[in-house]
Amino acid sequence: MNAAQLPPVAPEVTATLVEGLSPRLRKRLDAAVTKLAARPTHRDGDTTTIEVDDETELRLYAPGGVVAKVEDVTCGCLLAPACVHRAAAACAAPAADLAPEPAEQATPEAPGPASATAPTPFGPDAAHALGLNVAPASGPDAATGVAANAAPGRAPNTAADAATPHETASPDQRAAADALWSAGAAVLEAGVDGAGAVTQSALLRAAHSARLRHLPRAAGAALSVVTLLRAARAGNPSYRTAELVTALAELLGTAHRVGTASGAELAAVRGRVRRPYSPDGSLRLYGLFTEPVVTDSGHGGVRTWVAGADGRLFTVGDVAPGGVGRALGVADRAVRLGDSALTHRELGRAGLAVSGATVSPDGRLGAGKAVKAVTARGAAWTEPPLAALWETPPAEQAARALRSTSRYADPDGTGSDLLFLEVELLGAVREPGGACLLAQCKGGVRVRLTVADDDPALAHRDNLALLAAAPGTRLRIIGRLIPATHPRLTLLACTHPTGEGTVDLGLDRLRRADLPDPSAPAHFAPPQPAGPGGASPLYLLERRVEQTVPAGRAALGLLSDVTAETRRIRRGGLPTAAALLTALCASAAQRDRDLFGRLLPADTDGFAAYWLAAARYTAAVSESLCAAAWNATEGDPVAVPPVPVHDAAG
């Protein structure tokens, strides 16, 4: 059995089942989850049955596809319903997405502490890194205009009108945020290895309470943490520690801000469950390209990008279970939009006239019954209105894409992570993970182009290898920004090397006959400098932030003196990073004793506050380095751009 074979279980159901176990059974819960995962499973309609043993069956009833009530999980063992099997099955199943917010506020619960604000152990500097607005310092860390709590030029939140200018969180919301903070801090304390089913249950209970208190953003972050914890503990090959770092920092940061935000910021912190489609009248759309979409969860399909007459970008997608095979097949299926008979491949080069259009905040076009669409003439990339997409300087496009990809930006922000560049190919560049294609765009900026998906069934890898054999070729390209200390994109589409038409690089396959010199081998460009952030010692802090997640606070507490690391960081021009590393490791090792010499409980809240400050700070500096790399030109001195955050050491 694997989690995908079980129906999703509502968070409150899992939490209730775990909370109902005796202390003795809670200690056995993780082992029970592992044991149950090895048992046969079969599904019959809405009921999924797990064979606990040769004589006992456990059933999960999921009307509508979700186990929504505790009574929907039944077991035939002698100890039921107080057995460990029901809770183990709920913990093994995927956590269901949050239901829409209730129409009315639930009955208030007893309020918790007056504020959900976490401790700020080193004063205003920690507060700044945690997301509070503090004036930039004047000193070695104040130059680029990027705050530690945000990406440069964060897009406004479209839900801002949901809160009055001076509105603050209610006591119930602060109490819910308190619970979320405590649950997230417990994960940091234990690490992945120690964050078993009981710790995850506390997160699920906190997520459920946050949803009832109209805090869907924080609740969603808690569910993301649970999903990633389960993937990590199951050894899922798609799991990445960096993703759990981001999810934990989002959870803790959002929970912290609930107690301090007001007005428009409070609306952004609250978030919203649904991303509704809104009417957009009549649209004249021009196809750009189609990209295959293949996810780690086994879904496959395509996404076709189109542009409006005003330059806005929209997408039409078709993604469902099926993997890479489905992605290749769907590309030649008709687009689900109005009466159009165009396939996705055809739409990427043609046009549409749409009436009654509906659009989601992230640009997805709705396909409701009232939407009408007919085929229209497309436009070449060199013709208006598409040609205007390539006229914006690369540095400005990168800054806009960074606002879209920022790890901790408020939701509902507008903008795309696509870049539209005119480049000259220079050849392949060898890197530790393989080779990528080097190109030079306007202003002398050299950008590395990589494959969007390395699956051999897709055309990305072969097409990139062929383009590496055509140095000097000038192309218009479309790529997706990869935040890095040097300009880097995943290459998605380009003009054909012959100058006729365009190429969807994941679906269309170039041939050697398409190159200017079909017999030319791959050309390797000289080694390239790492970029403005290549010599940054920021990684010394980043690795300690990541090290905490799998092993918990104790992993940092066992470190020896970090003076050498902090000295190197200060020499690199990042005194705030050095102070954060010192404070983080000191907090991890700190254990006070009572009058009798007995160890007191660790300060999990204080450690979580330091860790959050470090995580948000490293993300902001990394984004600043990425922006600086796109502004650099060949021959510029390599320097680490400072960040306007007060030195945490005071």
XYZ file of C-alpha atoms in Angstrom:
650
model
C 0.000 0.000 0.000
C 1.088 3.559 -0.617
C -0.516 6.852 0.321
C -1.824 7.379 -3.212
C -4.046 4.286 -2.848
C -5.893 5.776 0.136
C -8.514 8.519 -0.094
C -7.591 11.912 1.382
C -8.573 12.371 5.011
C -9.755 15.688 6.433
C -7.173 17.197 8.821
C -9.613 17.367 11.732
C -10.438 13.660 11.338
C -6.797 12.635 11.617
C -6.223 14.969 14.557
C -9.289 13.689 16.420
C -8.335 10.041 15.943
C -4.766 10.636 17.188
C -5.924 12.724 20.146
C -8.279 9.908 21.158
C -5.440 7.405 21.607
C -4.061 6.543 25.006
C -0.458 7.615 25.744
C 0.653 3.999 25.326
C -0.899 3.715 21.873
C 0.508 7.078 20.770
C 3.992 5.688 21.338
C 3.130 2.817 19.000
C 1.498 4.988 16.313
C 4.501 5.495 14.019
C 5.248 1.776 13.994
C 1.581 1.074 13.267
C 1.631 3.469 10.301
C 4.678 1.686 8.865
C 3.146 -1.734 9.413
C -0.176 -0.739 7.879
C 1.586 0.619 4.794
C 2.745 -2.907 3.973
C -0.758 -4.411 4.046
C -2.932 -5.110 0.941
C -5.467 -2.476 -0.032
C -8.377 -2.454 -2.452
C -11.077 0.034 -3.348
C -14.733 -0.567 -4.126
C -16.568 2.607 -5.030
C -16.296 5.076 -2.141
C -14.919 2.474 0.275
C -11.240 1.568 0.622
C -10.413 -1.589 2.581
C -7.090 -2.390 4.247
C -6.388 -5.941 5.432
C -4.946 -5.375 8.910
C -4.358 -9.130 9.249
C -5.901 -12.329 7.955
C -9.054 -11.811 10.013
C -9.365 -8.054 10.425
C -10.278 -5.365 7.920
C -10.173 -1.586 8.237
C -12.433 0.554 6.044
C -12.269 4.189 4.974
C -15.509 5.548 3.559
C -14.976 8.590 1.357
C -18.194 9.941 -0.163
C -17.181 12.639 -2.580
C -13.598 11.414 -2.499
C -12.701 12.625 1.023
C -12.982 10.967 4.440
C -14.798 13.810 6.182
C -15.987 12.263 9.472
C -14.383 10.221 12.237
C -17.162 7.655 11.875
C -16.087 7.042 8.263
C -12.991 5.175 9.498
C -13.961 1.791 10.965
C -11.946 -1.209 12.139
C -12.997 -4.777 12.843
C -10.457 -5.522 15.565
C -11.484 -6.273 19.165
C -10.148 -2.953 20.502
C -12.084 -0.796 18.030
C -12.978 2.014 18.053
C -10.179 2.808 20.524
C -7.579 0.870 18.500
C -4.445 2.290 16.933
C -5.380 1.067 13.449
C -7.902 3.831 12.686
C -5.460 6.576 13.592
C -2.655 4.834 11.688
C -4.762 4.641 8.534
C -5.636 8.329 8.769
C -1.969 9.231 9.250
C -0.936 7.089 6.287
C -3.484 8.700 3.952
C -2.934 12.059 2.218
C -4.223 15.138 4.033
C -7.277 16.501 2.244
C -7.214 20.034 0.921
C -8.908 22.545 3.126
C -12.639 22.899 2.673
C -14.031 26.345 1.825
C -14.336 28.701 4.736
C -17.618 28.413 6.663
C -20.227 30.994 5.827
C -20.361 32.206 9.372
C -17.759 32.451 12.113
C -17.641 29.309 14.238
C -18.456 29.436 17.908
C -15.561 31.230 19.591
C -13.183 29.119 21.585
C -11.414 30.207 24.695
C -8.778 32.741 23.632
C -5.134 31.898 23.997
C -2.335 34.304 24.852
C -2.916 37.901 23.965
C -0.621 37.763 20.967
C 0.551 35.168 18.494
C 3.815 36.990 18.214
C 6.879 34.843 18.723
C 9.703 36.064 20.906
C 12.105 38.470 19.271
C 15.253 37.462 21.133
C 17.581 40.080 19.761
C 15.343 43.090 19.554
C 14.440 45.158 16.484
C 16.928 43.423 14.189
C 15.219 40.062 14.671
C 11.867 41.781 14.235
C 13.010 43.125 10.870
C 14.169 39.737 9.648
C 10.929 38.169 10.877
C 8.869 40.466 8.684
C 8.430 43.758 10.538
C 9.166 47.027 8.793
C 12.374 48.587 10.040
C 14.185 51.448 8.369
C 17.240 50.367 6.371
C 20.531 50.598 8.148
C 23.308 52.717 6.829
C 26.395 50.548 6.854
C 27.790 47.642 4.956
C 24.413 45.912 4.768
C 22.418 48.834 3.308
C 22.573 49.306 -0.447
C 20.304 47.278 -2.666
C 16.890 48.139 -1.281
C 15.777 44.566 -0.617
C 14.252 43.917 2.793
C 14.727 40.616 4.525
C 11.012 40.000 4.652
C 10.172 40.463 0.986
C 11.310 40.110 -2.576
C 12.074 43.364 -4.419
C 8.931 45.117 -5.587
C 6.423 42.653 -4.174
C 3.157 42.717 -6.056
C 0.092 43.977 -4.189
C -2.367 41.519 -2.731
C -5.692 41.581 -4.514
C -7.464 40.562 -1.298
C -6.370 43.753 0.441
C -9.855 45.273 0.281
C -11.065 42.546 2.665
C -9.723 44.433 5.704
C -10.265 47.983 6.903
C -7.142 50.179 7.225
C -6.806 49.769 11.003
C -8.327 46.317 11.448
C -6.287 43.837 13.480
C -6.597 40.128 14.125
C -9.299 38.953 16.518
C -8.403 37.147 19.766
C -9.556 33.863 18.204
C -7.264 34.400 15.240
C -4.336 35.191 17.523
C -5.036 32.014 19.479
C -5.102 29.989 16.254
C -1.845 31.587 15.165
C -0.340 30.733 18.550
C -1.219 27.078 17.998
C 0.299 27.125 14.520
C 3.502 28.716 15.826
C 3.814 26.137 18.597
C 3.211 23.243 16.199
C 5.791 24.584 13.739
C 8.325 25.179 16.511
C 7.828 21.581 17.655
C 8.775 20.364 14.168
C 11.986 22.392 14.301
C 12.721 21.024 17.748
C 12.281 17.392 16.700
C 13.425 17.501 13.078
C 12.085 15.194 10.386
C 13.275 12.092 12.220
C 11.348 13.016 15.356
C 8.269 14.605 13.764
C 6.115 11.497 13.657
C 2.368 11.040 13.506
C 1.686 12.758 16.849
C 3.619 15.903 15.875
C 1.890 15.915 12.490
C -1.481 15.548 14.216
C -0.824 18.722 16.196
C -0.133 20.539 12.920
C -3.348 19.200 11.390
C -5.390 20.272 14.429
C -3.826 23.732 14.287
C -4.540 23.932 10.543
C -8.196 23.036 11.121
C -8.552 25.669 13.848
C -6.874 28.272 11.626
C -9.303 27.562 8.811
C -12.279 28.001 11.158
C -10.781 31.328 12.223
C -10.502 32.477 8.588
C -6.710 32.053 8.296
C -6.500 29.865 5.178
C -2.991 30.959 4.214
C -1.450 29.768 7.474
C -3.615 26.644 7.461
C -2.448 25.793 3.952
C 1.171 26.254 5.000
C 0.647 23.798 7.872
C -0.776 21.191 5.486
C 2.211 21.684 3.179
C 4.560 21.014 6.099
C 2.676 17.802 6.968
C 2.784 16.601 3.353
C 6.525 17.244 3.092
C 7.217 15.619 6.464
C 5.443 12.472 5.323
C 7.355 12.472 2.031
C 10.658 12.859 3.875
C 9.929 10.106 6.388
C 8.758 7.757 3.604
C 11.947 8.299 1.607
C 10.072 9.782 -1.356
C 12.695 10.540 -4.053
C 10.927 13.776 -4.997
C 11.381 15.219 -1.497
C 13.747 18.190 -1.166
C 14.894 19.619 2.166
C 14.819 23.144 0.709
C 11.076 22.791 0.083
C 10.431 21.895 3.715
C 12.599 24.828 4.829
C 10.444 27.159 2.727
C 7.183 25.634 3.969
C 8.227 25.835 7.625
C 9.392 29.429 7.265
C 6.129 30.326 5.532
C 4.151 28.702 8.362
C 6.099 30.368 11.166
C 6.325 33.727 9.406
C 2.611 33.854 8.640
C 1.674 32.793 12.169
C 3.934 35.522 13.556
C 2.480 38.229 11.321
C -1.122 37.487 12.333
C -0.442 39.118 15.692
C 1.257 42.208 14.252
C -0.457 42.927 10.924
C -3.313 45.318 10.252
C -5.271 46.566 7.284
C -4.070 45.433 3.876
C -1.197 43.447 5.386
C -3.638 41.542 7.577
C -5.716 40.654 4.499
C -2.582 39.310 2.821
C -1.636 37.323 5.926
C -5.108 35.840 6.183
C -5.130 34.766 2.541
C -8.165 33.051 1.104
C -9.201 29.494 0.342
C -10.409 29.965 -3.184
C -8.774 31.698 -6.115
C -11.991 32.582 -7.956
C -12.283 33.201 -11.681
C -13.511 36.720 -12.384
C -15.170 38.042 -15.576
C -12.799 39.725 -18.027
C -15.093 40.543 -20.943
C -13.838 39.975 -24.466
C -10.219 39.063 -25.145
C -8.166 38.866 -28.328
C -5.453 36.312 -27.639
C -2.267 35.404 -29.523
C -0.509 32.066 -29.020
C 3.066 31.988 -27.704
C 4.042 28.366 -27.022
C 2.999 25.097 -25.364
C 4.977 23.370 -22.617
C 4.594 19.804 -21.322
C 3.824 19.483 -17.611
C 4.942 16.354 -15.730
C 4.715 16.271 -11.918
C 6.341 14.042 -9.321
C 2.883 12.873 -8.241
C 2.302 11.159 -11.599
C 0.225 13.860 -13.293
C 0.869 14.887 -16.866
C -0.462 17.322 -19.442
C 0.323 20.591 -21.141
C 0.054 24.308 -20.533
C -0.371 26.683 -23.460
C 0.658 30.310 -23.024
C -1.128 33.115 -24.865
C -0.858 36.901 -24.715
C -3.567 39.522 -24.897
C -3.503 42.591 -27.075
C -2.336 44.574 -24.028
C 0.574 42.208 -23.311
C -1.038 40.322 -20.411
C -0.155 36.626 -20.252
C -2.751 33.866 -19.873
C -2.638 30.073 -19.786
C -4.882 27.237 -20.913
C -4.004 23.934 -19.270
C -4.950 20.274 -19.281
C -3.215 18.284 -16.517
C -4.473 15.017 -14.995
C -3.066 11.705 -13.775
C -1.048 10.044 -16.522
C 2.604 11.121 -16.435
C 4.789 11.927 -19.432
C 2.770 9.735 -21.798
C -0.318 11.801 -21.198
C 1.665 15.038 -21.625
C 2.723 13.998 -25.121
C -0.776 12.880 -26.065
C -2.701 15.866 -24.733
C -0.621 18.280 -26.816
C -2.612 17.186 -29.873
C -6.018 17.258 -28.200
C -8.485 20.090 -28.615
C -8.293 22.974 -26.185
C -11.148 23.040 -23.685
C -12.245 26.597 -24.313
C -15.451 27.599 -26.009
C -16.090 26.296 -29.519
C -12.463 26.300 -30.600
C -11.254 23.191 -32.428
C -7.585 24.113 -32.035
C -5.228 21.660 -30.377
C -2.781 22.912 -27.769
C 0.093 22.781 -30.269
C -1.950 24.788 -32.775
C -3.086 27.351 -30.222
C 0.568 28.036 -29.361
C 0.963 29.476 -32.858
C -2.562 30.692 -33.657
C -5.036 33.067 -32.041
C -8.396 33.131 -30.281
C -11.218 35.606 -29.970
C -12.918 35.026 -26.617
C -16.125 36.531 -25.271
C -17.395 36.134 -21.725
C -13.861 35.308 -20.608
C -13.153 34.426 -16.987
C -9.648 34.604 -15.531
C -8.108 33.444 -12.251
C -5.687 35.725 -10.366
C -2.728 33.731 -11.738
C -3.877 34.114 -15.355
C -5.638 30.796 -15.998
C -8.508 31.072 -18.462
C -11.805 29.566 -17.332
C -13.775 27.171 -19.530
C -17.296 27.746 -18.227
C -20.430 27.288 -20.298
C -20.779 31.030 -20.854
C -17.296 31.319 -22.392
C -17.284 31.547 -26.190
C -14.091 31.207 -28.235
C -13.408 31.025 -31.950
C -10.179 30.618 -33.878
C -8.505 33.810 -35.081
C -5.246 34.816 -36.738
C -2.123 34.540 -34.622
C 0.969 36.750 -34.686
C 4.671 36.088 -35.158
C 6.987 36.878 -32.276
C 8.358 39.789 -34.321
C 4.903 41.296 -34.927
C 2.748 43.378 -32.598
C 1.485 42.825 -30.014
C 3.890 39.944 -29.222
C 7.039 41.804 -30.275
C 6.634 44.166 -27.302
C 7.357 41.294 -24.897
C 10.977 41.235 -26.085
C 11.498 45.011 -25.789
C 11.754 45.161 -21.973
C 15.401 45.081 -20.767
C 16.446 41.683 -19.347
C 17.209 43.129 -15.889
C 13.675 44.552 -15.600
C 12.165 41.243 -16.705
C 14.266 39.367 -14.151
C 13.155 41.735 -11.372
C 9.511 41.155 -12.333
C 10.024 37.388 -12.441
C 11.698 37.487 -9.022
C 8.600 39.126 -7.582
C 6.582 36.209 -8.926
C 8.928 33.475 -7.684
C 9.816 34.980 -4.306
C 9.584 32.225 -1.694
C 7.701 34.321 0.858
C 5.723 36.780 -1.262
C 2.127 37.364 -0.274
C -0.320 35.283 -2.355
C -2.454 36.577 -5.213
C 0.404 38.641 -6.593
C 0.366 39.321 -10.301
C 3.175 38.707 -12.729
C 4.887 35.842 -14.505
C 8.217 34.084 -14.074
C 8.786 33.988 -17.857
C 11.531 35.989 -19.579
C 11.534 36.991 -23.249
C 15.077 37.495 -24.548
C 16.965 38.029 -27.774
C 20.182 36.045 -27.493
C 23.251 34.889 -29.361
C 24.240 31.297 -28.641
C 27.812 30.845 -27.390
C 27.951 27.075 -26.870
C 27.752 24.595 -24.024
C 29.202 25.169 -20.546
C 30.288 22.303 -18.314
C 28.818 22.338 -14.818
C 29.014 19.899 -11.879
C 25.552 18.548 -12.701
C 26.155 18.278 -16.453
C 26.234 20.813 -19.274
C 24.012 23.758 -20.087
C 23.779 26.179 -22.996
C 25.403 29.600 -22.702
C 23.908 32.599 -24.480
C 24.461 36.339 -24.424
C 21.580 38.804 -24.362
C 21.288 42.583 -24.436
C 23.706 44.516 -22.266
C 26.332 41.773 -22.432
C 24.594 39.632 -19.806
C 25.484 35.965 -20.232
C 22.715 33.583 -19.289
C 22.837 29.812 -18.761
C 19.982 27.912 -20.411
C 19.002 24.529 -18.958
C 16.424 21.859 -19.748
C 13.005 22.218 -18.140
C 12.660 18.422 -17.785
C 15.362 15.800 -18.267
C 12.936 12.991 -19.151
C 14.226 11.412 -22.414
C 10.659 11.032 -23.684
C 10.479 14.819 -23.953
C 12.495 16.817 -26.474
C 14.166 19.284 -24.089
C 17.505 17.508 -23.659
C 18.076 16.608 -27.331
C 17.097 20.081 -28.527
C 19.496 21.780 -26.119
C 22.336 19.527 -27.283
C 21.667 20.442 -30.917
C 21.561 24.177 -30.176
C 24.944 23.850 -28.454
C 26.357 22.933 -31.883
C 25.234 26.256 -33.375
C 27.354 29.035 -31.767
C 26.685 32.443 -33.241
C 23.027 31.697 -33.952
C 20.690 34.510 -32.948
C 17.321 33.529 -31.524
C 14.371 34.893 -29.666
C 13.748 32.677 -26.652
C 11.226 32.234 -23.852
C 12.512 30.836 -20.569
C 11.552 30.501 -16.933
C 13.708 32.237 -14.332
C 15.775 30.052 -12.011
C 16.805 32.131 -8.964
C 20.591 31.751 -8.776
C 23.725 33.816 -8.223
C 24.176 33.958 -12.008
C 21.615 34.558 -14.813
C 19.879 31.214 -15.392
C 16.718 30.080 -17.193
C 14.976 26.873 -18.155
C 14.579 27.087 -21.928
C 10.976 26.554 -23.020
C 10.618 27.867 -26.574
C 12.622 29.658 -29.257
C 12.432 30.864 -32.827
C 13.478 28.232 -35.338
C 17.213 28.396 -36.212
C 16.216 28.810 -39.884
C 14.179 31.892 -38.951
C 10.850 30.319 -39.930
C 8.336 29.731 -37.157
C 8.889 28.785 -33.531
C 9.849 25.641 -31.608
C 8.161 24.283 -28.484
C 11.341 22.792 -27.072
C 9.611 20.184 -24.913
C 7.407 18.861 -27.728
C 9.002 19.655 -31.109
C 12.264 17.958 -32.068
C 14.923 19.863 -33.984
C 17.043 18.041 -36.555
C 20.657 18.561 -37.538
C 19.434 19.771 -40.911
C 17.825 22.721 -39.098
C 21.229 24.030 -37.936
C 23.351 26.505 -39.924
C 26.172 23.918 -40.036
C 24.654 20.428 -39.666
C 28.058 18.765 -39.326
C 29.297 20.987 -36.468
C 29.909 19.212 -33.143
C 28.814 20.667 -29.834
C 30.810 23.822 -29.065
C 32.005 24.373 -25.489
C 32.400 27.954 -24.326
C 35.259 28.875 -21.952
C 34.581 28.469 -18.209
C 32.400 31.263 -16.934
C 32.675 33.253 -13.688
C 30.161 32.295 -11.035
C 28.477 35.715 -11.058
C 28.204 38.527 -8.496
C 27.171 36.118 -5.739
C 29.521 33.303 -6.633
C 31.970 34.183 -3.863
C 29.280 34.902 -1.280
C 29.760 33.019 2.000
C 25.985 33.044 2.546
C 25.920 29.273 2.105
C 27.554 28.926 5.534
C 24.347 30.221 7.110
C 22.064 28.487 4.600
C 23.461 25.051 5.366
C 22.858 25.508 9.114
C 19.275 26.560 8.404
C 18.755 23.433 6.293
C 20.635 21.209 8.739
C 18.054 21.963 11.426
C 15.152 20.525 9.443
C 16.163 16.852 9.159
C 17.903 16.539 12.538
C 16.206 19.150 14.744
C 17.582 21.744 17.153
C 19.981 19.258 18.749
C 21.992 19.031 15.522
C 23.034 22.672 15.857
C 23.416 22.406 19.615
C 26.183 19.837 19.163
C 28.237 22.073 16.882
C 31.622 23.222 18.037
C 32.714 26.846 17.892
C 31.484 28.619 14.715
C 33.822 31.583 15.096
C 35.755 30.679 11.931
C 32.545 30.570 9.887
C 31.247 33.871 11.219
C 34.618 35.506 10.590
C 34.508 34.379 6.970
C 30.943 35.644 6.586
C 31.902 39.065 7.962
C 34.829 39.261 5.541
C 32.296 38.615 2.766
C 30.385 41.756 3.752
C 27.441 40.142 5.533
C 27.693 41.022 9.230
C 23.979 40.365 9.765
C 24.387 36.813 8.489
C 27.316 36.322 10.862
C 25.272 37.583 13.824
C 22.329 35.354 12.881
C 24.567 32.284 12.676
C 26.074 33.029 16.083
C 22.665 33.614 17.668
C 21.108 30.548 16.016
C 23.802 28.156 17.208
C 23.887 29.697 20.689
C 20.118 29.328 21.021
C 20.315 25.698 19.888
C 22.911 24.875 22.545
C 21.332 26.845 25.385
C 19.778 24.698 28.150
C 19.217 26.362 31.534
C 19.051 24.497 34.844
C 16.883 25.009 37.890
C 18.119 25.561 41.454
C 18.681 21.825 41.848
C 20.799 21.529 38.697
C 18.106 19.838 36.640
C 17.802 20.746 32.962
C 14.849 22.962 32.160
C 12.850 22.493 28.961
C 14.494 23.994 25.901
C 13.291 27.392 24.671
C 11.642 26.120 21.476
C 9.949 29.456 20.748
C 13.204 31.395 21.010
C 15.045 28.944 18.768
C 12.217 29.026 16.207
C 12.408 32.839 16.130
C 16.153 32.750 15.413
C 15.716 30.047 12.768
C 12.918 31.976 11.062
C 15.000 35.151 10.977
C 17.903 33.247 9.412
C 15.700 31.498 6.839
C 13.984 34.692 5.715
C 17.269 36.589 5.641
C 19.049 34.020 3.453
C 16.111 33.977 1.033
C 16.170 37.773 0.711
C 19.928 37.888 0.157
C 19.731 35.111 -2.438
C 17.064 37.032 -4.347
C 19.155 40.191 -4.107
C 22.175 38.357 -5.527
C 20.035 37.029 -8.374
C 18.805 40.530 -9.251
C 22.361 41.866 -9.123
C 23.552 39.124 -11.489
C 21.075 40.215 -14.167
C 22.254 43.816 -13.835
C 25.937 42.862 -14.154
C 27.740 42.959 -17.484
C 30.877 41.245 -18.643
C 33.882 42.769 -16.926
C 31.990 44.045 -13.906
C 33.801 43.400 -10.626
C 32.518 40.441 -8.659
C 31.045 41.708 -5.403
C 28.412 40.610 -2.972
C 25.529 43.118 -2.870
C 24.625 43.980 0.716
C 21.095 43.837 2.090
C 19.417 46.589 4.177
C 18.919 44.770 7.450
C 20.176 46.061 10.778
C 23.117 44.117 12.127
C 21.513 41.663 14.552
C 24.480 41.999 16.872
C 23.469 45.586 17.493
